[in-house]
Coordinates of C-alpha atoms and ligand atoms in Angstrom, one line a residue:
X287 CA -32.7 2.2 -1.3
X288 CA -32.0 6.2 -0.7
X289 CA -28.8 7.4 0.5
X290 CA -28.2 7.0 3.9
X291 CA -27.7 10.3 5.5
X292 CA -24.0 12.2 5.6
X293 CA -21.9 11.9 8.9
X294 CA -20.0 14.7 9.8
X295 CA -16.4 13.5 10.6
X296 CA -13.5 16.1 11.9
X297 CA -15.3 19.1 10.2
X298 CA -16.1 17.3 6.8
X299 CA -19.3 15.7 5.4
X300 CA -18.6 12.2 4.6
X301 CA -21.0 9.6 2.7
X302 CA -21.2 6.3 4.1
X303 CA -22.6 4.9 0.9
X304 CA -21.0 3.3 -2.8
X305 CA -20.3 5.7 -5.6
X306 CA -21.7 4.0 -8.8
X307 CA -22.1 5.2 -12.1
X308 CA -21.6 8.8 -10.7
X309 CA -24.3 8.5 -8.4
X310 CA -24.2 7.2 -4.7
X311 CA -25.9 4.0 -4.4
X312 CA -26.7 2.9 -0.3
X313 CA -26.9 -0.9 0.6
X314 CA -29.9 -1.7 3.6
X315 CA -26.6 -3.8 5.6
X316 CA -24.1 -1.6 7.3
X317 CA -21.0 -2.2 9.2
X318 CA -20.0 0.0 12.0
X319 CA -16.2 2.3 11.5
X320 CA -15.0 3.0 14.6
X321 CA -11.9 5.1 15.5
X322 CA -8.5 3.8 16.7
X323 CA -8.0 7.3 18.4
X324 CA -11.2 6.1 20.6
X325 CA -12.6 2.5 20.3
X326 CA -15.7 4.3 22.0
X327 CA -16.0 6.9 18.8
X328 CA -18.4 5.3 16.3
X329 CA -17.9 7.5 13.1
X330 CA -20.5 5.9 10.8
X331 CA -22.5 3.1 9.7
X332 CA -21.0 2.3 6.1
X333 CA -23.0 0.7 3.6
X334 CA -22.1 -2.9 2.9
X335 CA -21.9 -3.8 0.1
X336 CA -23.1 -7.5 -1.6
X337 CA -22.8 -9.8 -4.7
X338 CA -25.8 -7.0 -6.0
X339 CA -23.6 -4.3 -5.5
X340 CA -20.5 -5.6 -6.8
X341 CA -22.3 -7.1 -9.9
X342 CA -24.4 -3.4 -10.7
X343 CA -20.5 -1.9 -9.8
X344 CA -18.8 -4.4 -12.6
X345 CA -21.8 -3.5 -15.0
X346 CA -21.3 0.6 -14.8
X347 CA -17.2 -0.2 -15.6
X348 CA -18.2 -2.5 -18.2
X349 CA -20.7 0.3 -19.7
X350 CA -18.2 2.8 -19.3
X351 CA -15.5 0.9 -20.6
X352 CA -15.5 1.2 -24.1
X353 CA -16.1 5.4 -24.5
X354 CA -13.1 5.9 -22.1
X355 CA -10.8 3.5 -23.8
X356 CA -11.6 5.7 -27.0
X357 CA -10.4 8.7 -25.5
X358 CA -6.6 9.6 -26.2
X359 CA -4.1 9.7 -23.3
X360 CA -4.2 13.2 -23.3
X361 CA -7.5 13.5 -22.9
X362 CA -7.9 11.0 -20.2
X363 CA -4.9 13.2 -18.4
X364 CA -7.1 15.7 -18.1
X365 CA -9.6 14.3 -15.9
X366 CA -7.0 12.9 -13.7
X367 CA -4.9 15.9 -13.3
X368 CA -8.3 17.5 -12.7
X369 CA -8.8 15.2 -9.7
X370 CA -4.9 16.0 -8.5
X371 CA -6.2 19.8 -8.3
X372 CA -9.1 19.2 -6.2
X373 CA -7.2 16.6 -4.1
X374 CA -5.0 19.5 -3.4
X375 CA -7.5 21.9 -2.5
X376 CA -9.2 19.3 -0.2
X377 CA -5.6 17.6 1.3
X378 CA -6.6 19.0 5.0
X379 CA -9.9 17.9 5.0
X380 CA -9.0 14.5 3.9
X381 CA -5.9 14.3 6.1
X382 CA -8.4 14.8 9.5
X383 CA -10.7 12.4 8.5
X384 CA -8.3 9.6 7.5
X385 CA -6.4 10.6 11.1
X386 CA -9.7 10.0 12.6
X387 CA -10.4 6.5 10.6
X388 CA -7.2 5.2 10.9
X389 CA -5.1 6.9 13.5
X390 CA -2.1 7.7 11.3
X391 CA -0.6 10.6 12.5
X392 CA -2.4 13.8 11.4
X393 CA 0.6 16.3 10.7
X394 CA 2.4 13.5 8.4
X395 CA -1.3 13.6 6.5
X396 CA -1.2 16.6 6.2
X397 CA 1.6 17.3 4.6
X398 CA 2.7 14.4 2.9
X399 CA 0.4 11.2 2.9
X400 CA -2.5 13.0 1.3
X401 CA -1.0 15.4 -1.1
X402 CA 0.8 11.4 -2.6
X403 CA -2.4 11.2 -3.9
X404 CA -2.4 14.0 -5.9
X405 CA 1.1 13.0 -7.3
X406 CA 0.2 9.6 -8.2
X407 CA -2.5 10.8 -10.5
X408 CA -0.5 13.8 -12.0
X409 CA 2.4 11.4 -12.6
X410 CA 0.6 9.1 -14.3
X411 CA -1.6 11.6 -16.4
X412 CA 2.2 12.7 -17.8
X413 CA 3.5 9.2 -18.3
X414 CA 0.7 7.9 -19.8
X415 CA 0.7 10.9 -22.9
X416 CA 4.4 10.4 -23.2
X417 CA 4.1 6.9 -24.8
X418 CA 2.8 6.5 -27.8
X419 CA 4.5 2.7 -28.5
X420 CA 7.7 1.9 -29.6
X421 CA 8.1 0.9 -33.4
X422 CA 10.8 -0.2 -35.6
X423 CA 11.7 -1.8 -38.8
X424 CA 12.9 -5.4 -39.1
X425 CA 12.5 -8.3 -41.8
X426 CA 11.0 -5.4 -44.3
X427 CA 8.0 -4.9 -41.4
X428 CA 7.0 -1.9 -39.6
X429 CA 6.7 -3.4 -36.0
X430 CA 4.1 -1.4 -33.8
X431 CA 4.0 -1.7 -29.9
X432 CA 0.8 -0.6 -28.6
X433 CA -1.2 -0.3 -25.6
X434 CA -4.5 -1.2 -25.7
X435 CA -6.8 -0.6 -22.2
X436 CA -7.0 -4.0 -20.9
X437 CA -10.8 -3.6 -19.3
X438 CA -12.8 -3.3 -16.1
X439 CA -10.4 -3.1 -13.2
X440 CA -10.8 -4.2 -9.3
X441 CA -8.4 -2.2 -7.0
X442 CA -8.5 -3.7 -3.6
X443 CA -6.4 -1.8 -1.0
X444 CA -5.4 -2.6 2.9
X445 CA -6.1 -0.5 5.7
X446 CA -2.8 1.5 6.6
X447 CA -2.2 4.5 4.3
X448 CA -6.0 3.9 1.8
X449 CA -6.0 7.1 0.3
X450 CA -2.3 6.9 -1.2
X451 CA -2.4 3.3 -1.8
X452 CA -5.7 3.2 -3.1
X453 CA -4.3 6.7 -5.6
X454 CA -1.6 5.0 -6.2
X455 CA -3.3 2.0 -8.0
X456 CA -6.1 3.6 -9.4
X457 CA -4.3 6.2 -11.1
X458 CA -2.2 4.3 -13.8
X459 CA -5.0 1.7 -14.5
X460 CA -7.3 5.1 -15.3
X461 CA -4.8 6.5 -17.6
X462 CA -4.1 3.6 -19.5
X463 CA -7.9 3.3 -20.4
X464 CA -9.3 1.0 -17.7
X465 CA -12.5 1.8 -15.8
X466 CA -12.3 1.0 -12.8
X467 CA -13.8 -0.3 -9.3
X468 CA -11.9 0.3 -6.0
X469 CA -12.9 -1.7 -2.6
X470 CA -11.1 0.2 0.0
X471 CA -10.4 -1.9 3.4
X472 CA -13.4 -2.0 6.0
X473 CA -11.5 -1.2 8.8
X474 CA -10.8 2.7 7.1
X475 CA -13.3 3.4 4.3
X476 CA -13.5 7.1 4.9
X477 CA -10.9 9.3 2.7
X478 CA -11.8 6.9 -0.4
X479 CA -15.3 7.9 0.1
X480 CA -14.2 11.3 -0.1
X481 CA -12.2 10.3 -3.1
X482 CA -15.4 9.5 -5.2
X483 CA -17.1 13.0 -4.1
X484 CA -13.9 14.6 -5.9
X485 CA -14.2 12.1 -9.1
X486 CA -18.1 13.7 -9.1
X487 CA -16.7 17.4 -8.9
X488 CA -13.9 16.3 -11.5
X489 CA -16.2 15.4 -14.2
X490 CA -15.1 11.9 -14.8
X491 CA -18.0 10.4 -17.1
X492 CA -20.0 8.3 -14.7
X493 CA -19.0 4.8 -14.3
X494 CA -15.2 5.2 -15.1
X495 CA -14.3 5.4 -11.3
X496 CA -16.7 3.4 -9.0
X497 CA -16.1 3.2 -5.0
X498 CA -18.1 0.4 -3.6
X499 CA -17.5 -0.3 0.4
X500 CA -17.9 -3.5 2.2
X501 CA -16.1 -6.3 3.7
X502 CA -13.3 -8.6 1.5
X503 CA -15.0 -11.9 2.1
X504 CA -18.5 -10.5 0.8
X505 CA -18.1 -7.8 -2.1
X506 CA -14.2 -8.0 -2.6
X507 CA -14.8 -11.8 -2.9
X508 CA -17.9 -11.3 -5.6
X509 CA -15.8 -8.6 -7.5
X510 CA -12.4 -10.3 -8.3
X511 CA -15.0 -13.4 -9.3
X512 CA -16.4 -12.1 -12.1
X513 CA -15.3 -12.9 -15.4
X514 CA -16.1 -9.2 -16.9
X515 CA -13.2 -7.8 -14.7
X516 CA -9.7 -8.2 -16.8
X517 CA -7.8 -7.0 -14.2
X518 CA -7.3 -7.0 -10.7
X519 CA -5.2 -5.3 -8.8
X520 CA -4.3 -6.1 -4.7
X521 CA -2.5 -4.7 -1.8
X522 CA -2.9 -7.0 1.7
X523 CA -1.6 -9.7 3.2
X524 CA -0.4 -12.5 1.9
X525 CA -3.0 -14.6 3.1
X526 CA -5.6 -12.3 0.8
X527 CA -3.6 -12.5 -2.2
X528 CA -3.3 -16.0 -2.5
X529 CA -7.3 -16.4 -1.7
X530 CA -7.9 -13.5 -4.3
X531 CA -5.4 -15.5 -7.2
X532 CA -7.2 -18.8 -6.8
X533 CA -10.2 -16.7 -7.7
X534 CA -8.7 -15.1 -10.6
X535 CA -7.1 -18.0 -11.7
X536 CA -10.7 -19.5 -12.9
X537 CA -11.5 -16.4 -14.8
X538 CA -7.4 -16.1 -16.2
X539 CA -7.7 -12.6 -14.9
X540 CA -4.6 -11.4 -15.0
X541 CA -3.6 -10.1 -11.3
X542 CA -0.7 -7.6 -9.2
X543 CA -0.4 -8.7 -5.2
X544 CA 2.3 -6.3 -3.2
X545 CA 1.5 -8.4 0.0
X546 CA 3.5 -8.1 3.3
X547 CA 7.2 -7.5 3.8
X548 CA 9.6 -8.6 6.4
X549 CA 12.5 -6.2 5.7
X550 CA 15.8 -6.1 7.1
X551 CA 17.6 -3.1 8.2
X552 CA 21.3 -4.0 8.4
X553 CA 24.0 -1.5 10.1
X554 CA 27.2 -2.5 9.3
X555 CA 30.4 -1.2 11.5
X556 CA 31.5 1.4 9.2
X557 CA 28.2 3.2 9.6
X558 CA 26.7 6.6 10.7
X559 CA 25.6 4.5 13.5
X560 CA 23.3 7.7 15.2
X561 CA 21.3 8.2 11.7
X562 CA 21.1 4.3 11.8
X563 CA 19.9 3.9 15.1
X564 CA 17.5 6.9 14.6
X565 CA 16.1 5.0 11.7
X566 CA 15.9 1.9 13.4
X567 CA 13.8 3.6 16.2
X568 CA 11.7 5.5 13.4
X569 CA 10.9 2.0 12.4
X570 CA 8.3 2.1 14.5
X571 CA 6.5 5.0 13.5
X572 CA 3.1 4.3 12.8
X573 CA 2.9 1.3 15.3
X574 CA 4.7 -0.4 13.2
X575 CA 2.2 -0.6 10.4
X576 CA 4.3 0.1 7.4
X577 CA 4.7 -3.3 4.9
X578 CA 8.4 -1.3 3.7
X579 CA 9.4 -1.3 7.4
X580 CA 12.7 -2.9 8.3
X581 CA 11.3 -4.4 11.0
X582 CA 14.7 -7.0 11.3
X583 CA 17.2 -5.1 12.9
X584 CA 20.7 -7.1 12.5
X585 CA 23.9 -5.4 13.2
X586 CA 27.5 -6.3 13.4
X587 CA 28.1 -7.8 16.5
X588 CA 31.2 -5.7 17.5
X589 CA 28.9 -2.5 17.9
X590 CA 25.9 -4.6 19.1
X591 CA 26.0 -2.7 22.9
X592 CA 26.7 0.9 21.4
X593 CA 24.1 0.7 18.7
X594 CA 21.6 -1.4 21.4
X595 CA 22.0 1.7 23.7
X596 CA 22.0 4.8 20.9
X597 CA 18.6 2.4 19.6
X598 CA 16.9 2.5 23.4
X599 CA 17.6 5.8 24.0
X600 CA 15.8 7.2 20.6
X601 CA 13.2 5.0 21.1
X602 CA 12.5 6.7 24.4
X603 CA 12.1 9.7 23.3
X604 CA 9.1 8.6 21.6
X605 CA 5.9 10.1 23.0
X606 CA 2.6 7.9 22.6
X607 CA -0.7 9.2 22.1
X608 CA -3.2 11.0 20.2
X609 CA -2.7 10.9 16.3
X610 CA -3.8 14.7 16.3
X611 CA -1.4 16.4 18.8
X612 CA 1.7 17.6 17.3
X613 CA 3.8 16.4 20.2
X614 CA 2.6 12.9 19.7
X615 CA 5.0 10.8 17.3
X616 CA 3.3 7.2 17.9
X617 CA -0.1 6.4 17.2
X618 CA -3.0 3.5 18.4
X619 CA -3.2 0.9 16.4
X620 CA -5.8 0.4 13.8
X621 CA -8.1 -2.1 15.4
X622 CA -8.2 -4.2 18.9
X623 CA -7.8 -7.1 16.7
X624 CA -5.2 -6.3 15.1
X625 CA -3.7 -5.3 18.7
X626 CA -4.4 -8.9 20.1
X627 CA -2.7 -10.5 17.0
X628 CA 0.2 -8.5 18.0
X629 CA -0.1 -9.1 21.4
X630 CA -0.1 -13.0 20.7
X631 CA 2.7 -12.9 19.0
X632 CA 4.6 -11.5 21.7
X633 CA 3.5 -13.7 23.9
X634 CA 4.4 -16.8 21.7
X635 CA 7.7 -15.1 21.5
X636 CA 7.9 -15.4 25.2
X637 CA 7.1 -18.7 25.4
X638 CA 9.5 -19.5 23.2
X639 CA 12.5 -18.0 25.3
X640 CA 13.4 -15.1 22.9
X641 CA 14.2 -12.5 24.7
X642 CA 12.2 -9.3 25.2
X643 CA 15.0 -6.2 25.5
X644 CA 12.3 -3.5 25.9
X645 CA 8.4 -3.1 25.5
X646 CA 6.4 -6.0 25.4
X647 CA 2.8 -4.7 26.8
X648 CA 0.1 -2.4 26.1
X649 CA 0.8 0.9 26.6
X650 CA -2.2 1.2 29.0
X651 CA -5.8 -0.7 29.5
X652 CA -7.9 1.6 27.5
X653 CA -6.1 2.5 24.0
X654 CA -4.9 0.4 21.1
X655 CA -1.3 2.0 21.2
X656 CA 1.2 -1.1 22.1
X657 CA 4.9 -0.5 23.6
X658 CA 7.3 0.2 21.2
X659 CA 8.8 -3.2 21.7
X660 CA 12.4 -5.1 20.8
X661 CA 13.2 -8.7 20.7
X662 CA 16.4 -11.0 20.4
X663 CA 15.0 -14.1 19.0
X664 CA 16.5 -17.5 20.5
X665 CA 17.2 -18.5 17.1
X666 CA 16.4 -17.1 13.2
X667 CA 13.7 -19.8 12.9
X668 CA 11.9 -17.9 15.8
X669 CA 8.3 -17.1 14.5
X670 CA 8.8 -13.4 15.2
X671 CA 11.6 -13.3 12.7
X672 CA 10.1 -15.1 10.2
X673 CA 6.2 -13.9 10.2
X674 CA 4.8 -10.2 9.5
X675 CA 3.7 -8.4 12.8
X676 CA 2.7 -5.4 11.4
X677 CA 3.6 -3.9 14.4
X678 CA 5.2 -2.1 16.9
X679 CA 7.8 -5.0 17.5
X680 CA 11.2 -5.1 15.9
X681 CA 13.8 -8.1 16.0
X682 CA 17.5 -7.5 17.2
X683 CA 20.3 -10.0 16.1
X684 CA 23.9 -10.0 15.0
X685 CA 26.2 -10.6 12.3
X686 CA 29.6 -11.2 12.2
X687 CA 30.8 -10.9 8.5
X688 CA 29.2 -9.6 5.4
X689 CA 28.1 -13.1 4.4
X690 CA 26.6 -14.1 7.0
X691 CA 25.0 -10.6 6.7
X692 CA 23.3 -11.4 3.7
X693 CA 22.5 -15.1 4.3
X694 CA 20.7 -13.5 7.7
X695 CA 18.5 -11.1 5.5
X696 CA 17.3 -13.5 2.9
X697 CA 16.4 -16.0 5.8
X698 CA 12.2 -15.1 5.2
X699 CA 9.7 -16.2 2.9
X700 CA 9.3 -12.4 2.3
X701 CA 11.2 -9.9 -0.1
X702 CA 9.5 -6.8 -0.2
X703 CA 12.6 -4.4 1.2
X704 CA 15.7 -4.1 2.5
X705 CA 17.1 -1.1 4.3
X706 CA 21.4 -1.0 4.6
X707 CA 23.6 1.6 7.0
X708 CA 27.2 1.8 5.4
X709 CA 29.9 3.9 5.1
X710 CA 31.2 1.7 2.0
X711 CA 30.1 2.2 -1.4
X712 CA 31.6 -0.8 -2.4
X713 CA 29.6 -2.8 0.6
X714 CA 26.7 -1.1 -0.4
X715 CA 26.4 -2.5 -4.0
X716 CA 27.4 -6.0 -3.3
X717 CA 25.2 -6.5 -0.4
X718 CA 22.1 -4.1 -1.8
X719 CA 22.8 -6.8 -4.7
X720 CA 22.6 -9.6 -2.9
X721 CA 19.4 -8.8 -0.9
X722 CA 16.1 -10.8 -2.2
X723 CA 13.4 -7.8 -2.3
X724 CA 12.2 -5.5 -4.4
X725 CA 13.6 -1.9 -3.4
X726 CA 16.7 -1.8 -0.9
X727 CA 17.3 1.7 0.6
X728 CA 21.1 2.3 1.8
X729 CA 21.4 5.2 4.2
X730 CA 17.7 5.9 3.9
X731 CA 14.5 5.5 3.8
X732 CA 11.1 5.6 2.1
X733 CA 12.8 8.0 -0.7
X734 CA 10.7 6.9 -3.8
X735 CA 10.8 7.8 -7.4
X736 CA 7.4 7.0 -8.9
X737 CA 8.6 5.7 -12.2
X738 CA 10.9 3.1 -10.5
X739 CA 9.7 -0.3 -10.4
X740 CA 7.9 -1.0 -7.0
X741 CA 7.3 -4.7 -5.4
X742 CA 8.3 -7.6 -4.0
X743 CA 9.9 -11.0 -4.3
X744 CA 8.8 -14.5 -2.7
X745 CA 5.5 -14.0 -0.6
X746 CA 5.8 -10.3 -1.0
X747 CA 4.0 -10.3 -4.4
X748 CA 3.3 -10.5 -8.0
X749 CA 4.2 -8.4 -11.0
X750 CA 5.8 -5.0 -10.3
X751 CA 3.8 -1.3 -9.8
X752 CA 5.2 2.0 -10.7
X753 CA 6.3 4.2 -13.9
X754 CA 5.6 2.0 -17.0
X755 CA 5.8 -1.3 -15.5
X756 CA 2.0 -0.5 -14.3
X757 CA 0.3 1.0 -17.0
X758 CA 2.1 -2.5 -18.9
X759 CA -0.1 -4.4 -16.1
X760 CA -2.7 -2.1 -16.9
X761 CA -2.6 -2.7 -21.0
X762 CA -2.8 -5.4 -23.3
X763 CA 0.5 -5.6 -24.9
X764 CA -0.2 -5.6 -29.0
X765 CA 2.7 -6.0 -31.7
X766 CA 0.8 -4.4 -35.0
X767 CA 3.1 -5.9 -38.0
X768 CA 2.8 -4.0 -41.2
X769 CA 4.3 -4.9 -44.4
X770 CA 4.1 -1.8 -47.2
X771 CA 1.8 -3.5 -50.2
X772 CA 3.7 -3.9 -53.1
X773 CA 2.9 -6.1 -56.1
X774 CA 5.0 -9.1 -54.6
X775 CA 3.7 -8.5 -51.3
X776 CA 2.4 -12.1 -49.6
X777 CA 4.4 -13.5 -52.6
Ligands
LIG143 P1 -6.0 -7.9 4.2 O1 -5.4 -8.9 3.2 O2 -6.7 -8.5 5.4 O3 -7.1 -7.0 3.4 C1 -6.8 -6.2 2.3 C2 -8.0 -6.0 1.5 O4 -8.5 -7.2 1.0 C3 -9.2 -5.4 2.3 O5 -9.8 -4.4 1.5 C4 -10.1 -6.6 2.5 O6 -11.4 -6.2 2.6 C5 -9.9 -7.3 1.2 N1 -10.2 -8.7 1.2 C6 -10.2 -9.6 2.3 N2 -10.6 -10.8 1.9 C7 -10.9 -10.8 0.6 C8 -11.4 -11.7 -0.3 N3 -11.6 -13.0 0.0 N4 -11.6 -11.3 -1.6 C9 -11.4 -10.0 -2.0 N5 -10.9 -9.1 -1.1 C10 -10.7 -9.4 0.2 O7 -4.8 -6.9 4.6 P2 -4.9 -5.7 5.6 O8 -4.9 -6.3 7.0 O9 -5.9 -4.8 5.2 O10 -3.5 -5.0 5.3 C11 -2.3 -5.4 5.9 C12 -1.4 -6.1 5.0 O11 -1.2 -5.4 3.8 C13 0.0 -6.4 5.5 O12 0.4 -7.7 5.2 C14 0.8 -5.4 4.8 O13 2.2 -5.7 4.7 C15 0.2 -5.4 3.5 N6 0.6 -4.2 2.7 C16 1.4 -4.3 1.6 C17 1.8 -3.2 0.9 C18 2.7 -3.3 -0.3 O14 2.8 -2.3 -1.0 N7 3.3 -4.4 -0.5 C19 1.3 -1.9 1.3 C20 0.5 -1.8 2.4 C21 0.1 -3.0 3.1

């Protein structure tokens, strides 16, 4: 069918249809995006995609496959830092719409959320023309590493943060060779959608970047089922990623999950305890929507009051409201389900005797922001402590030596991060040793460097993101073996 019409969001024109082969493709279903800033604000009707779309999707990467695997690192850089440039140029535009689709707030779009995006894809245009394969001589060989682009590739991102997540998985599968086919999350389709009018103005050859919209059961379920696709790449929950690697499992497509985290931010006596309270009240930024969050505050119990106090009176200062206004430092959440899971699990909290110190309610009747709320669970196996919220709603408990410390932090299923306030450098690499998950921050926070490894352990995920450990993920790993002829040779 004919593209549905633009919708003019926060000052931009946004498409609410697929980007396919370089054109926009429109599906007859559509599924209504409404925004978190007001449940009442319908910003579009989004094309929803089917098994059709995913298959015509999977058939333009296959088609495009083999011409952009040919091209030489370099080469592909340019088209991505290309698309870095114009993500640039285009950060505020992007940044109000995504504030409008998802409620983040708008200043930290602005000027840092967005402009990830343009880092991801720069970074990985560099890293990907600095290898060129390892090689070295050993039984009278010539061994040869080399990266060979691995195939179609399904991206499949969550709803919090979808431009920089989704940038940040699309990039290194691009430069290694891949063609790709990103499903952004239903609940916040907007900013990728922009994304695909940037790959068009880029000049990427048409069916190397695809953006197809729709809901996970439908299209993300028919995409990440066909054999053509090598591989497939997921951010979500936990529950998603194991649904998504039974699927892959049938083709052996090989997959990366960073699922949900469950993170503990330990302050230990010798601490700056105002910068660790201050983080531990920051921890709800965003409602609480952040899978890095340490959402698990544990402290030593012999500063439990002073930090419990410094902790309330930051989280005070907090002002609720409207993702746009400057003043505003926590936002609605995304969705009134989402709310009402978050709501349940306070209540299940409650009924289970924990204790609620502060919040526990809606802010008021008619938003989707939640109290920035704190709980001191009756015991460690309390569900709070030991399931993802994903929001607003941290745990308080206490320690009483370093061991226990430690045992306390690795008490989840979970292992994506772990966040540590000490004075000690000593404490800090034994316990940031001992901590199950796959980045632990001491005396900070969020402070990434985009070649590091990135994931988690236990439920928190599969395989590793970042630097060369993706565009490995991305590749087929080859060892080329050459032996110089000679007359003997074979003999
Ligand atoms: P989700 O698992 O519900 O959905 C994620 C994506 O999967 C969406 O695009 C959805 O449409 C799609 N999907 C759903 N069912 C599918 C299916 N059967 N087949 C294919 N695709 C399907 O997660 P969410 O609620 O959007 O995001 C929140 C979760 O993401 C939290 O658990 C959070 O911790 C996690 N997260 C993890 C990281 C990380 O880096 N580890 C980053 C951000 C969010």
């Amino acid at each position: 069918m004919t593209e549905h019409p633009r919708v003019e969001i926060a000052g931009s024109s946004v498409s609410v249809d697929h980007f396919i082969n370089g054109v926009r493709v429109a599906s007859e279903a559509t599924f209504e995006d409404r925004s978190p800033l007001d449940w009442n604000w319908l910003l579009a009707d989004i094309s929803r995609g089917d098994a059709t779309t995913a298959d015509l999707a999977v058939t333009a990467a296959v088609d495009a496959f083999p011409a952009w695997a040919a091209l030489s690192s370099v080469e592909r850089g340019k088209y991505l830092k290309r698309l870095a440039d114009l993500i640039d140029e285009h950060q505020e535009k992007i940044a109000l719409v995504e504030c409008a689709d998802m409620a983040m707030l708008e200043e930290s779009l602005r000027l840092r959320v967005i402009a990830r995006g343009a880092r991801n894809f720069r970074a990985y245009a560099e890293l990907a023309e600095v290898f060129e394969g390892r090689h070295w001589e050993s039984n009278g060989t010539d061994n040869r590493i080399q990266r060979m682009p691995a195939g179609p590739t399904v991206v499949i991102t969550p709803w919090n943060a979808p431009f920089m997540l989704s940038t940040w998985k699309t990039a290194p599968a691009l430069a290694a060779g891949n063609t790709v086919i990103l499903k952004p999350a239903e609940w916040s389709p907007l900013s990728c959608s922009m994304l695909a009018d940037l790959i068009a103005e880029a000049g990427f050859p048409p069916g190397v970047f695809n953006i197809v919209q729709g809901i996970g059961e439908e299209i993300g379920a028919a995409l990440v089922a066909d054999p053509r696709v090598r591989r497939v790449s997921f951010t979500g929950s936990p529950e998603t990623g194991r649904i998504i690697g039974e699927a892959v499992a049938r083709n052996l497509t090989p997959f990366t999950a960073e699922l949900g985290g469950k993170g503990p931010l330990m302050v230990f006596a010798d601490a700056d305890l105002d910068g660790a309270a201050k983080a531990a009240a920051n921890m709800y930024d965003d409602s609480g929507q952040v899978c890095l969050a340490g959402t698990r505050i544990m402290v030593e119990a012999s500063i439990k009051d002073v930090f419990l106090e410094k902790m309330r009176t930051i989280t005070q200062a907090h002002v609720l409201g409207d993702s746009r206004d400057a003043t505003t430092t926590i936002s609605p959440m995304i969705h009134p389900v989402h709310l009402a899971t978050v709501e349940g699990f306070v209540e299940r909290a409650r009924a289970n005797g924990d204790e609620i110190i502060f919040g526990g309610k809606r802010w008021k009747e008619d938003g989707l922001w939640y109290e920035p709320t704190l709980i001191a669970p009756k015991s460690n196996d309390s569900e709070v402590v030991q399931r993802e919220i994903f929001g607003p709603v941290l745990t308080f408990q206490t320690f009483e030596t370093e061991d226990e410390a430690i045992a306390l932090a690795n008490s989840t299923a979970y292992g994506l991060s772990g966040i540590i306030w000490t004075s000690s450098q000593e404490r800090a690499e034994r316990v940031g040793t001992a901590l199950r998950a796959g980045t632990v921050w001491v005396n900070c926070f969020l402070v990434r460097d985009l070649t590091a490894p990135f994931g988690g352990f236990g439920i928190s995920g599969i395989g590793r993101e970042g630097g060369d450990y993706a565009l490995d993920f991305y590749s087929d790993l080859k060892t080329l073996q050459i032996k110089e002829h000679t007359t003997e040779a074979g003999a």
